Amino acid sequence: MDYATKLVYQSNYWYNDGLKKANIRDLSGAIISLKRSLQYNRANIAARNLLGLVYYGRGDVAEALVEWILSKNFQSHDNIANYYIQKTRENSTELSAINQAIKKYNQALGYARQNGEDLAIIQLKKVVDVHPSFVKAYQLLALLYLHTEHYTEARQAIRTAHKLDKTDDITLRYMHELNQIRKARTVKIKEKEKKDQHTVTYSIGNETIIQPVSASYKDNAGLHTVVNIAIGVLVGVAVMWFLILPAVTKSRQDKTNEQVVEFSDQIAAQEAQITALKTELETYRASSEESQNAQATAESTQNSYEIVMNISQHYRAGDMSDSAMLEELLKVTPDSLGTVGRETFDEITEELYPRMCDKLYDAAKESYDVANYPAAITNLEQISQMDEGYNDGAALLLLGQSYEKNGEQDKANMQYQKLVESYAGTDAAAEAQAALDAQNSAETQEQPEDGSDTQENTDE
């Protein structure tokens, strides 16, 4: 395969990846994939047109028009970009309204920078009314509501932005911040309720008196409550039995008769539909699996981002142990993170991982020396997740030896083989090869012995 063909294949691969992400509203991920596709082949018309549609779906109409115009320049005929440009320009009223909305967004941005949050919020409400798919406007509106402590309105705005684009870094960061605020407020409310349960408040003149509740008061209050509930239940049962129940029974019988006739007609119609739906179900089943996989990827991205943002707060505050942070970070899928999330992840792990590798390796050697092989394996597997080639393969070699001592020879051989293939020329690779050779030699020696025994038995 020549170089040009490889570029075309790579471009088409990233285009298909962007298409899957766009189908589940992962617009930020789709933009990254489509830009990679155009890096390999800038004349990929399908990728450029889809990139324009993704920008349009986020409310970035100007960026969408740029991509479609570039696409038209690459291929002027038989290009759907001509249709997109024409439809956008034909509706001049909508285009003018979007243009005004963008101007108001910029004006609101200026107000926000000058601490004019109220004016900025008023302008942004007008923007989202006119241009309801403008993700950046919802994000700025949520940020202003957060700043002014209007958390309910902030949550509504950021949820709308999340529906438009599932994995935008800014949207996920604001959602994480709102979740932290909700947790803190819940704790405060519970503490206040607990405090209020032990006091009684009443007024005398202009003064408010707060007095602890005595045990006898609590006991009497509970007794009165039980008595009142019992009386209410008895009265309610009497009213139901003598007045409401006969009328309800007759009404139910009439409705039941009507529903029997109605359900008979519906069953006949639904049986005809079931056959058609079974055929249609088989068609959708294949595409459904792909959508579920893509949805799982988007959920993994959000979960990984939540973990990284949470650990980042503890890391900067210094209120969490290295072991606890490592346990959470090993759950992250780094390749699924966005730009901001990956930068934060790398910033933490560049300092934490080497330190923890040294600590875990020393602990693993101590466990190995005292024949505590399961503990050694646990520590060495974590090192392998952080840095597979740690200490020129010494960790992989010790992991293989631990597996071998623990009676897991197949797993040990996998580690030895990995050392030989990936870290050739190192001392660890030489020891791994020696271990494999010794094992092969032992197996070879056992085969003739078995053969001679068989021969002796035959002679006898």
XYZ file of C-alpha atoms in Angstrom:
460
model
C 0.000 0.000 0.000
C 1.533 3.342 -1.050
C 1.712 6.448 1.113
C -1.194 8.283 -0.579
C -3.539 5.312 -0.142
C -2.659 5.066 3.562
C -3.539 8.752 4.012
C -6.922 8.216 2.346
C -7.641 5.195 4.573
C -6.713 7.147 7.708
C -8.898 10.066 6.632
C -11.880 7.770 6.037
C -11.329 6.041 9.403
C -11.533 9.329 11.326
C -14.525 10.426 9.236
C -16.431 7.260 10.263
C -15.419 7.837 13.888
C -16.703 11.418 13.706
C -19.984 10.229 12.149
C -20.601 7.768 15.022
C -19.949 10.476 17.602
C -22.188 12.988 15.815
C -25.041 10.460 15.840
C -25.041 10.418 19.666
C -24.577 14.212 20.036
C -20.905 13.867 21.015
C -20.237 16.978 18.943
C -16.924 17.938 20.610
C -15.546 14.458 19.976
C -16.902 14.555 16.412
C -15.104 17.870 15.733
C -11.774 16.405 16.933
C -12.176 13.267 14.775
C -13.245 15.211 11.652
C -10.352 17.651 12.000
C -7.983 14.669 12.152
C -9.648 13.294 9.031
C -8.984 16.571 7.204
C -5.361 16.571 8.382
C -4.835 13.342 6.462
C -6.874 14.460 3.437
C -8.034 18.073 3.301
C -10.060 17.285 0.162
C -12.289 14.774 2.004
C -15.591 16.390 1.001
C -17.784 14.169 3.199
C -15.702 14.952 6.311
C -15.681 18.695 5.618
C -19.441 18.808 4.999
C -20.116 16.805 8.174
C -17.825 19.132 10.147
C -19.942 22.042 8.927
C -23.116 20.270 10.077
C -21.592 19.601 13.505
C -20.647 23.269 13.870
C -24.189 24.208 12.814
C -25.604 21.817 15.429
C -23.601 23.622 18.129
C -24.933 26.981 16.925
C -21.621 28.064 15.329
C -23.193 29.080 12.004
C -20.233 31.157 10.813
C -17.792 28.262 11.257
C -20.246 25.957 9.445
C -20.442 28.284 6.435
C -16.642 28.465 6.271
C -16.365 24.660 6.034
C -19.080 24.416 3.382
C -17.501 27.171 1.277
C -14.112 25.406 1.459
C -15.836 22.170 0.446
C -17.429 23.936 -2.531
C -14.024 25.229 -3.620
C -12.622 21.691 -3.634
C -15.613 20.315 -5.576
C -17.999 22.800 -7.145
C -20.406 20.263 -8.752
C -22.411 17.414 -7.189
C -21.597 18.675 -3.709
C -24.282 18.810 -1.011
C -22.464 21.801 0.480
C -24.098 23.907 -2.270
C -27.506 22.909 -0.876
C -26.485 23.793 2.705
C -25.163 27.206 1.667
C -28.236 27.935 -0.444
C -30.687 26.951 2.321
C -28.812 29.065 4.853
C -28.798 32.131 2.593
C -32.391 31.710 1.417
C -33.751 32.175 4.940
C -32.380 35.685 5.321
C -34.649 36.448 8.297
C -33.271 33.549 10.330
C -29.695 34.321 9.293
C -30.146 37.952 10.337
C -31.620 36.866 13.693
C -28.655 34.525 14.307
C -26.267 37.360 13.433
C -28.004 39.645 15.957
C -27.905 36.858 18.553
C -24.135 36.498 18.122
C -23.720 40.272 18.537
C -25.789 40.162 21.729
C -23.668 37.234 22.950
C -20.504 39.295 22.437
C -22.167 42.225 24.215
C -23.135 39.950 27.136
C -19.545 38.740 27.277
C -18.441 42.349 27.642
C -20.958 42.973 30.429
C -19.744 39.859 32.255
C -16.144 41.056 32.136
C -17.238 44.395 33.636
C -19.120 42.647 36.513
C -22.500 43.436 34.966
C -23.972 39.988 35.506
C -27.626 41.122 35.476
C -27.312 42.864 32.106
C -25.371 39.920 30.699
C -28.061 37.439 31.808
C -30.817 39.552 30.197
C -28.916 39.633 26.902
C -28.170 35.896 26.993
C -31.835 35.031 27.591
C -32.651 36.919 24.390
C -29.825 35.066 22.593
C -31.046 31.555 23.480
C -34.649 32.501 22.612
C -33.584 33.503 19.093
C -30.784 30.928 18.664
C -31.725 27.879 20.823
C -28.818 25.680 19.644
C -26.036 28.130 20.623
C -23.977 26.013 23.072
C -21.593 28.826 24.040
C -24.503 31.048 25.113
C -25.894 28.356 27.436
C -22.435 27.819 28.926
C -21.930 31.526 29.627
C -25.462 31.787 31.052
C -24.765 28.838 33.388
C -21.478 30.424 34.499
C -23.221 33.721 35.347
C -25.949 31.912 37.290
C -23.236 30.029 39.180
C -21.479 33.299 39.994
C -24.730 34.853 41.272
C -25.655 31.642 43.193
C -28.797 30.921 41.156
C -28.016 27.222 41.094
C -31.377 25.937 39.795
C -31.230 28.221 36.734
C -27.562 27.300 36.214
C -28.430 23.594 36.251
C -31.204 24.112 33.672
C -28.887 26.044 31.342
C -26.023 23.542 31.569
C -28.383 20.591 31.035
C -29.550 22.185 27.792
C -25.920 22.640 26.703
C -25.239 18.982 27.611
C -28.166 17.797 25.474
C -26.738 19.707 22.502
C -23.160 18.437 23.007
C -22.627 15.444 25.336
C -18.832 15.714 25.928
C -17.900 19.392 25.728
C -15.081 20.020 28.244
C -16.555 23.288 29.553
C -20.034 21.793 29.979
C -18.684 18.786 31.895
C -16.611 21.056 34.141
C -19.654 23.205 35.050
C -21.762 20.077 35.706
C -19.052 18.768 38.017
C -18.974 22.094 39.887
C -22.779 22.093 40.295
C -22.670 18.522 41.650
C -20.067 19.560 44.232
C -22.187 22.560 45.278
C -25.287 20.352 45.611
C -23.409 17.900 47.845
C -22.146 20.722 50.086
C -25.647 22.267 50.380
C -27.176 18.863 51.206
C -24.737 18.412 54.079
C -25.578 21.888 55.459
C -29.343 21.241 55.260
C -29.010 17.925 57.113
C -26.941 19.581 59.851
C -29.542 22.340 60.204
C -32.437 19.852 60.393
C -30.582 17.868 63.028
C -30.062 21.029 65.055
C -33.708 22.129 64.696
C -34.948 18.773 66.029
C -33.514 19.576 69.451
C -34.950 23.127 69.828
C -38.300 24.910 69.886
C -38.673 28.551 68.738
C -41.367 31.012 69.872
C -41.780 34.805 70.124
C -42.466 37.041 73.131
C -43.087 40.594 72.029
C -40.254 41.597 69.725
C -37.931 38.858 70.976
C -37.454 35.341 69.553
C -36.759 32.615 72.112
C -34.979 29.364 71.159
C -35.387 26.690 73.828
C -34.281 23.007 73.882
C -37.125 20.496 73.618
C -37.619 18.483 76.790
C -38.016 14.709 76.717
C -41.610 14.855 78.052
C -42.582 17.338 75.341
C -41.247 15.013 72.671
C -43.097 12.000 74.130
C -46.432 13.862 74.365
C -46.045 15.261 70.848
C -45.547 11.747 69.472
C -48.605 10.420 71.331
C -50.835 13.269 70.081
C -49.668 12.663 66.548
C -50.534 8.948 66.702
C -54.005 9.670 68.148
C -54.774 12.286 65.484
C -53.683 9.938 62.702
C -55.875 7.125 64.075
C -58.966 9.381 64.273
C -58.345 10.630 60.724
C -58.064 7.079 59.394
C -61.354 6.016 61.051
C -63.248 9.003 59.643
C -61.806 8.428 56.199
C -62.762 4.736 56.199
C -66.340 5.554 57.226
C -66.751 8.139 54.431
C -65.298 5.734 51.853
C -67.520 2.824 52.917
C -70.896 4.614 53.017
C -70.598 7.334 50.377
C -67.823 6.899 47.864
C -67.373 3.122 47.464
C -70.837 2.288 45.946
C -70.544 5.041 43.310
C -66.962 4.072 42.486
C -67.920 0.386 42.101
C -70.665 1.170 39.565
C -68.440 3.550 37.646
C -65.687 0.926 37.463
C -68.073 -1.694 36.095
C -69.226 0.656 33.320
C -65.652 1.565 32.433
C -64.621 -2.102 32.468
C -67.308 -3.001 29.928
C -66.260 -0.145 27.660
C -62.602 -1.068 27.970
C -63.255 -4.731 27.074
C -64.747 -3.681 23.752
C -61.984 -1.132 23.151
C -59.201 -3.592 24.024
C -60.628 -6.211 21.652
C -60.332 -3.759 18.765
C -56.840 -2.728 19.830
C -55.610 -6.327 20.099
C -56.721 -7.049 16.549
C -54.873 -3.982 15.244
C -51.751 -4.654 17.318
C -51.453 -8.256 16.146
C -51.204 -6.942 12.601
C -48.520 -4.459 13.641
C -46.427 -7.057 15.511
C -45.502 -8.900 12.337
C -44.308 -5.689 10.698
C -42.428 -4.605 13.794
C -40.554 -7.917 14.040
C -39.143 -7.370 10.553
C -38.249 -3.771 11.372
C -36.624 -4.842 14.661
C -34.110 -7.041 12.870
C -33.101 -4.068 10.721
C -32.530 -1.781 13.708
C -30.776 -4.394 15.864
C -27.439 -4.128 14.037
C -27.333 -0.323 14.149
C -28.497 -0.369 17.791
C -25.395 -2.273 18.903
C -23.132 0.357 17.316
C -25.093 3.161 18.975
C -24.857 1.423 22.374
C -21.095 1.075 22.008
C -20.788 4.736 21.087
C -23.048 5.703 24.016
C -20.888 3.638 26.370
C -17.827 5.503 25.073
C -19.488 8.853 25.776
C -20.438 7.723 29.307
C -16.875 6.521 29.885
C -15.633 9.944 28.790
C -17.900 11.712 31.281
C -17.021 9.336 34.153
C -13.286 9.687 33.459
C -13.620 13.464 33.343
C -15.506 13.501 36.677
C -12.760 11.410 38.319
C -9.960 13.636 36.970
C -11.663 16.866 38.079
C -12.386 15.452 41.560
C -8.827 14.151 42.027
C -7.474 17.479 40.740
C -9.205 19.316 43.599
C -7.830 16.922 46.229
C -4.378 16.973 44.612
C -4.131 20.760 44.822
C -5.587 20.810 48.346
C -3.230 18.040 49.478
C -5.978 16.376 51.518
C -5.901 12.921 49.875
C -3.291 10.168 50.119
C -1.252 9.058 47.098
C -2.692 5.524 47.317
C -6.297 6.767 47.257
C -5.580 9.079 44.311
C -3.849 6.261 42.432
C -6.807 3.908 42.959
C -9.164 6.435 41.338
C -6.809 7.458 38.512
C -6.318 3.849 37.401
C -10.064 3.774 36.597
C -9.627 6.593 34.042
C -9.453 5.957 30.289
C -6.962 8.696 29.279
C -7.637 8.487 25.518
C -11.333 9.307 26.078
C -10.588 12.609 27.852
C -10.889 15.967 26.126
C -8.052 18.462 25.793
C -8.497 20.083 29.210
C -9.120 16.771 30.977
C -6.055 15.107 29.415
C -3.822 18.051 30.354
C -5.023 17.864 33.967
C -4.577 14.064 34.019
C -1.016 14.309 32.633
C -0.138 17.080 35.099
C -1.090 14.867 38.069
C 0.308 11.560 36.803
C 3.690 12.967 35.709
C 4.472 13.566 39.374
C 2.349 10.896 41.098
C 3.066 7.811 38.950
C 6.908 7.760 39.236
C 6.671 8.252 43.009
C 4.097 5.478 43.405
C 6.024 3.148 41.062
C 9.092 3.408 43.314
C 7.016 2.838 46.445
C 5.071 -0.122 45.047
C 8.202 -1.734 43.571
C 9.995 -1.646 46.926
C 6.915 -3.128 48.618
C 6.654 -5.837 45.938
C 10.309 -6.869 46.426
C 9.763 -7.141 50.183
C 6.643 -9.280 49.661
C 8.485 -11.486 47.146
C 11.390 -12.026 49.551
C 9.028 -13.296 52.262
C 7.095 -15.517 49.769
C 3.956 -13.313 49.894
C 3.487 -13.635 46.141
C -0.192 -12.472 45.864
C 0.702 -9.134 47.502
C 3.702 -8.754 45.198
C 1.514 -9.490 42.150
C -1.054 -6.865 43.185
C 1.587 -4.128 43.511
C 3.401 -5.084 40.295
C 0.175 -5.144 38.246
C -0.504 -1.560 39.335
C 3.025 -0.581 38.280
C 2.391 -2.233 34.896
C -0.716 -0.066 34.447
C 1.242 3.098 35.221
C 4.569 2.318 33.481
C 4.890 -1.101 31.841
C 8.625 -0.691 31.191
C 9.474 0.592 34.663
C 13.151 0.218 35.624
C 14.094 -1.222 32.190
C 11.596 -4.080 32.565
C 12.617 -5.053 36.100
C 8.993 -4.758 37.314
C 7.734 -7.019 34.500
C 10.449 -9.587 35.302
C 9.538 -9.613 38.996
C 5.851 -9.930 38.062
C 6.614 -12.978 35.915
C 8.694 -14.535 38.695
C 5.883 -13.870 41.212
C 3.349 -15.561 38.932
C 5.695 -18.539 38.544
C 6.214 -18.893 42.308
C 2.438 -18.545 42.806
C 1.787 -21.503 40.478
C 0.464 -19.411 37.549
C 2.953 -20.530 34.908
C 0.940 -19.379 31.875
C 0.751 -15.814 33.161
C 4.452 -15.928 34.004
C 5.309 -17.030 30.455
C 3.258 -14.135 29.035
C 5.333 -11.630 31.045
C 8.611 -13.311 30.026
C 7.610 -13.309 26.357
C 6.594 -9.648 26.543
C 10.015 -8.778 27.996
C 11.853 -10.690 25.278
C 9.859 -9.077 22.465
C 9.448 -5.490 23.719
C 12.549 -4.878 25.845
C 15.275 -6.776 23.992
C 18.830 -5.946 25.039
C 17.990 -5.335 28.708
C 19.127 -7.472 31.623
C 15.492 -8.226 32.448
C 14.908 -9.566 28.902
C 17.985 -11.816 29.215
C 16.741 -13.285 32.510
C 13.259 -13.782 31.001
C 14.763 -15.671 28.030
C 16.797 -17.815 30.422
C 13.610 -18.663 32.369
C 11.816 -19.656 29.149
C 14.783 -21.763 28.007
C 14.970 -23.533 31.371
C 11.285 -24.355 31.232
C 11.531 -25.693 27.640
C 14.556 -27.791 28.613
C 12.706 -29.295 31.564
C 9.739 -30.236 29.367
C 12.078 -31.830 26.786
C 13.753 -33.974 29.438
C 10.429 -35.271 30.738
C 9.321 -36.639 27.333
C 12.090 -39.339 26.889
C 11.591 -40.485 30.487
C 7.897 -41.074 29.787
C 8.798 -42.960 26.599
C 11.273 -45.258 28.360
C 8.722 -46.098 31.050
C 6.272 -47.056 28.362
C 8.826 -49.289 26.690
C 9.642 -51.048 29.962
C 5.980 -51.712 30.636
C 5.619 -53.155 27.142
C 8.555 -55.518 27.632
C 7.134 -56.751 30.868
